[in-house]
mmCIF file of C-alpha atoms in Angstrom:
data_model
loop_
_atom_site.group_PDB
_atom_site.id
_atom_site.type_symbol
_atom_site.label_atom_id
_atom_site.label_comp_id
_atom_site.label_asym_id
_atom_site.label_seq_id
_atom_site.Cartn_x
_atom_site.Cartn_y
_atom_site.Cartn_z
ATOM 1 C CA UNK A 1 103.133 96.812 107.154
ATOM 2 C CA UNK A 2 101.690 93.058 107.076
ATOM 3 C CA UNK A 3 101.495 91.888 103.869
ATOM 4 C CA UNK A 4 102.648 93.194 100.211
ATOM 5 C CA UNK A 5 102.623 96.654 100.786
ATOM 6 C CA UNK A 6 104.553 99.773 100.626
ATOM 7 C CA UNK A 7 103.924 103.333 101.838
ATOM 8 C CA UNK A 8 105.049 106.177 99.871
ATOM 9 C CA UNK A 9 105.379 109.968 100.956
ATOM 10 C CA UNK A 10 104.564 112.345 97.697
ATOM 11 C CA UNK A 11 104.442 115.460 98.813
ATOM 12 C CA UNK A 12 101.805 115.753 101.800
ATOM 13 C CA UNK A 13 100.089 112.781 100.975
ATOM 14 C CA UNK A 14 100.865 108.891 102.168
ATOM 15 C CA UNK A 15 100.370 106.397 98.994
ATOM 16 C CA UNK A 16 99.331 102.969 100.085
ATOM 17 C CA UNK A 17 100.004 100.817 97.575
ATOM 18 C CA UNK A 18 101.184 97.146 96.183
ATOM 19 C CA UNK A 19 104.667 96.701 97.111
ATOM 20 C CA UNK A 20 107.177 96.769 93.563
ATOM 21 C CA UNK A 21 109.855 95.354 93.339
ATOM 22 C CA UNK A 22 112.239 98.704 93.385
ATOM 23 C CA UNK A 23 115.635 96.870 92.710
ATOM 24 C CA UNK A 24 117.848 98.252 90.061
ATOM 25 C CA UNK A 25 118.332 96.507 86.852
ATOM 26 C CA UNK A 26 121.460 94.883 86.522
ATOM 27 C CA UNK A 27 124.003 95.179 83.745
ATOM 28 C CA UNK A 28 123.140 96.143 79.964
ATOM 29 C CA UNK A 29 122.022 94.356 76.977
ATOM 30 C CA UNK A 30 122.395 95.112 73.696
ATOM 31 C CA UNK A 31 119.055 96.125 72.161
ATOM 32 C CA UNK A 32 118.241 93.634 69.130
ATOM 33 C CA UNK A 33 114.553 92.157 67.953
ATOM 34 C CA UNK A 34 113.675 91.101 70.757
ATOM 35 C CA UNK A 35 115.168 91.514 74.489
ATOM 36 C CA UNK A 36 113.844 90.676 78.250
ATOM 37 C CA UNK A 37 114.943 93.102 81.095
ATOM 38 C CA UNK A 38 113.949 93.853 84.584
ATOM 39 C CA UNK A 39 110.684 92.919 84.099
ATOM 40 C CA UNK A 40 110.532 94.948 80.715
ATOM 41 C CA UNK A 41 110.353 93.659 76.682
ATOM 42 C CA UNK A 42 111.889 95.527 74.297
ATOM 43 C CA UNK A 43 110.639 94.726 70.480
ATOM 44 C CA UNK A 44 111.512 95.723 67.246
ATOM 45 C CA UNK A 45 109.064 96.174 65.013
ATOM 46 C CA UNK A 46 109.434 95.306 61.185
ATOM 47 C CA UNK A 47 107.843 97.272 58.414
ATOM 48 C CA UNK A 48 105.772 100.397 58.586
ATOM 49 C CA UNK A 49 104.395 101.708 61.583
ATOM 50 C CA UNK A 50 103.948 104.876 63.889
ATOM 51 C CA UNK A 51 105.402 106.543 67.350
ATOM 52 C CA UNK A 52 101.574 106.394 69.184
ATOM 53 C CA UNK A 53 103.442 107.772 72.474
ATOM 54 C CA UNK A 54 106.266 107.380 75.044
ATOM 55 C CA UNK A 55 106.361 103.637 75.027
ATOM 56 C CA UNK A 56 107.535 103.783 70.852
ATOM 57 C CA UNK A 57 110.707 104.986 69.528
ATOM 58 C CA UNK A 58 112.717 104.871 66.771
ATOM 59 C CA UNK A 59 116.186 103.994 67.120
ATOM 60 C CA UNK A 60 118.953 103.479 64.251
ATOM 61 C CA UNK A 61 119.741 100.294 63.038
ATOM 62 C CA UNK A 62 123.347 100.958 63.165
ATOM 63 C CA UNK A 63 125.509 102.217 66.041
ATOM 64 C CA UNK A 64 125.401 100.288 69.156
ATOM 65 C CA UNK A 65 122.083 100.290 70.819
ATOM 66 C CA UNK A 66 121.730 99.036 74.247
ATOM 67 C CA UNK A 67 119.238 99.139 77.352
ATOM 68 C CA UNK A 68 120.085 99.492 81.152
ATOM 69 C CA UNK A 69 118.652 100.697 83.999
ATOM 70 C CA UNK A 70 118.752 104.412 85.168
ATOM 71 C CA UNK A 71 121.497 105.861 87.499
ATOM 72 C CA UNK A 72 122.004 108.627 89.353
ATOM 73 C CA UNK A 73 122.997 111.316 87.248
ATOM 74 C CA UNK A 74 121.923 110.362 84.315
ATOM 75 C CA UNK A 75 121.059 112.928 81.793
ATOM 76 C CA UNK A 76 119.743 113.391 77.963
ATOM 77 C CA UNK A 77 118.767 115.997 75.925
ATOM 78 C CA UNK A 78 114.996 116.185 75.322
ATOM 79 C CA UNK A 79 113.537 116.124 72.078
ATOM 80 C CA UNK A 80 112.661 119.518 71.408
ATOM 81 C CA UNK A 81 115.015 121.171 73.844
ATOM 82 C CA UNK A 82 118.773 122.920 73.423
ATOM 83 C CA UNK A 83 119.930 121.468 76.838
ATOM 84 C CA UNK A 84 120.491 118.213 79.221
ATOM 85 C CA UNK A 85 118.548 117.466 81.854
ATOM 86 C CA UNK A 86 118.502 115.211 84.699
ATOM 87 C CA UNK A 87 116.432 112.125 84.460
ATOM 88 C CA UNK A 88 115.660 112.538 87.500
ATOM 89 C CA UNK A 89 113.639 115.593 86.765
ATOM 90 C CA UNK A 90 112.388 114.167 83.699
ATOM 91 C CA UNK A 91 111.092 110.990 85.925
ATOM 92 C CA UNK A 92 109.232 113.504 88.126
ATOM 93 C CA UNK A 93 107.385 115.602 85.894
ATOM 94 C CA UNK A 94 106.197 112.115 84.441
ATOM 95 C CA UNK A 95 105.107 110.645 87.581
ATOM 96 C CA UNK A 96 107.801 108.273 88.283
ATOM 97 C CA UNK A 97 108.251 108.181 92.088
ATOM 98 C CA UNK A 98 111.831 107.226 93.040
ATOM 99 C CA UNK A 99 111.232 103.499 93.835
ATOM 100 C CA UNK A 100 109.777 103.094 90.448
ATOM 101 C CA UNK A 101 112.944 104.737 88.434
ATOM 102 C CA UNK A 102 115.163 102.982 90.261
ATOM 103 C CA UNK A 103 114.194 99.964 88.088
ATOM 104 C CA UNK A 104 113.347 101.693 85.195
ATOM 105 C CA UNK A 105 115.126 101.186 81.959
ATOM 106 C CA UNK A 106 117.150 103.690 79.417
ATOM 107 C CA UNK A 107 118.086 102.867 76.010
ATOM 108 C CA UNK A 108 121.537 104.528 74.567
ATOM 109 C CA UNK A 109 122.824 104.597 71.466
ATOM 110 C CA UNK A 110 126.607 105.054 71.100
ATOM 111 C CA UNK A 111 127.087 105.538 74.867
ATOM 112 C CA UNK A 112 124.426 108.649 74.502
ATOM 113 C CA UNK A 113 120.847 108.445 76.531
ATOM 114 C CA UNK A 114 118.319 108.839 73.589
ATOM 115 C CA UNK A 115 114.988 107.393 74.962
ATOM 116 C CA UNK A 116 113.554 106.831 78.516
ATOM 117 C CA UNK A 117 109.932 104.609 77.765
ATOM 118 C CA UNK A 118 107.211 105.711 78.624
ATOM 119 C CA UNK A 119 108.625 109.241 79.723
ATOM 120 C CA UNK A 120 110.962 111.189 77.191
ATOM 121 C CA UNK A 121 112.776 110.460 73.957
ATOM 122 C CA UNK A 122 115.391 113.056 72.592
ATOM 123 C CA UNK A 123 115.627 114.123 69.121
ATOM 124 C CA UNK A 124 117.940 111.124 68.307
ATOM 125 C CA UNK A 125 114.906 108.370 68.852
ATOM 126 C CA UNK A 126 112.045 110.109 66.359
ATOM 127 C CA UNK A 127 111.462 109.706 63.028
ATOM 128 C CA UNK A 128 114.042 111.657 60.980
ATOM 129 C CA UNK A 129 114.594 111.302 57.025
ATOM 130 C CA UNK A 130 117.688 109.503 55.874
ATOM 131 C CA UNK A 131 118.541 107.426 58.070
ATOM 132 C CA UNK A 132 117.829 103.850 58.391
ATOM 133 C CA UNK A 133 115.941 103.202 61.761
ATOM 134 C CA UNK A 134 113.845 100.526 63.036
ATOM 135 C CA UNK A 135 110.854 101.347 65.486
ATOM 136 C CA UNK A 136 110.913 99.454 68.871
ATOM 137 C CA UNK A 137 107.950 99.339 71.313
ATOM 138 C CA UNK A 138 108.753 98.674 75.268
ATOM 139 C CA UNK A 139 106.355 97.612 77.783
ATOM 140 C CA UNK A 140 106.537 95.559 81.072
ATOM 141 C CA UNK A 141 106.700 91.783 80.978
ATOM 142 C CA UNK A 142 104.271 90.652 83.892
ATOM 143 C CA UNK A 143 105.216 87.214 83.033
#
């Protein structure tokens, strides 16, 4: 194709689209107020406020907390579920297409996957009593 596009194949369908830039994010950074990724912002958010959807978490304030981009293989435990799955799943019942999780961004805590914005977060990154957590917000940084 001429031009800033990509073709996609989902299913039985071509997508015509915008090209992205599908390149994985490289190396990890440890989550703190405010952090710069990939073309994603992470921010923590002080004082009282609420998980609206997928793009809010809330993570501990102690324990390491870091962000990197997905890998093959990755897995986490859903909020809400007994067992692991595959990101990878995860990204496709979302709507991820594979070009777009290759440069999308996981937050761990402690080595463990416990959020995946804008898709899933596991029991780890809501809102539990008695422990001290701060609420972070991700979205992508177009600048």
């Amino acid at each position: 194709l001429a031009g800033p596009y990509e073709v996609l194949r989902q299913g039985r369908w071509l997508l015509l689209r915008p090209e992205r830039d599908g390149r994985p994010l490289a190396g990890t950074r440890r989550l703190k107020r405010a952090v710069s990724l990939g073309g994603w912002r992470f921010r923590r958010h002080d004082g009282s406020g609420s998980v609206v959807d997928l793009w809010w978490a809330y993570l501990p304030r102690s324990g390491q907390v870091a962000v990197r981009g997905w890998r093959p293989g990755d897995r986490m435990i859903p909020h809400g579920s007994q067992r692991e799955r595959r990101l990878k799943g995860l990204f496709r019942d979302a709507g991820v297409d594979a070009a777009g999780r290759r440069a999308w961004p996981v937050v761990l805590v402690d080595g463990q996957i416990v959020w995946v914005p804008g898709v899933r977060r596991s029991s780890a990154a809501t809102d539990r009593s008695g422990r001290p957590l701060a609420l972070y917000h991700c979205e992508r940084d177009d600048r």
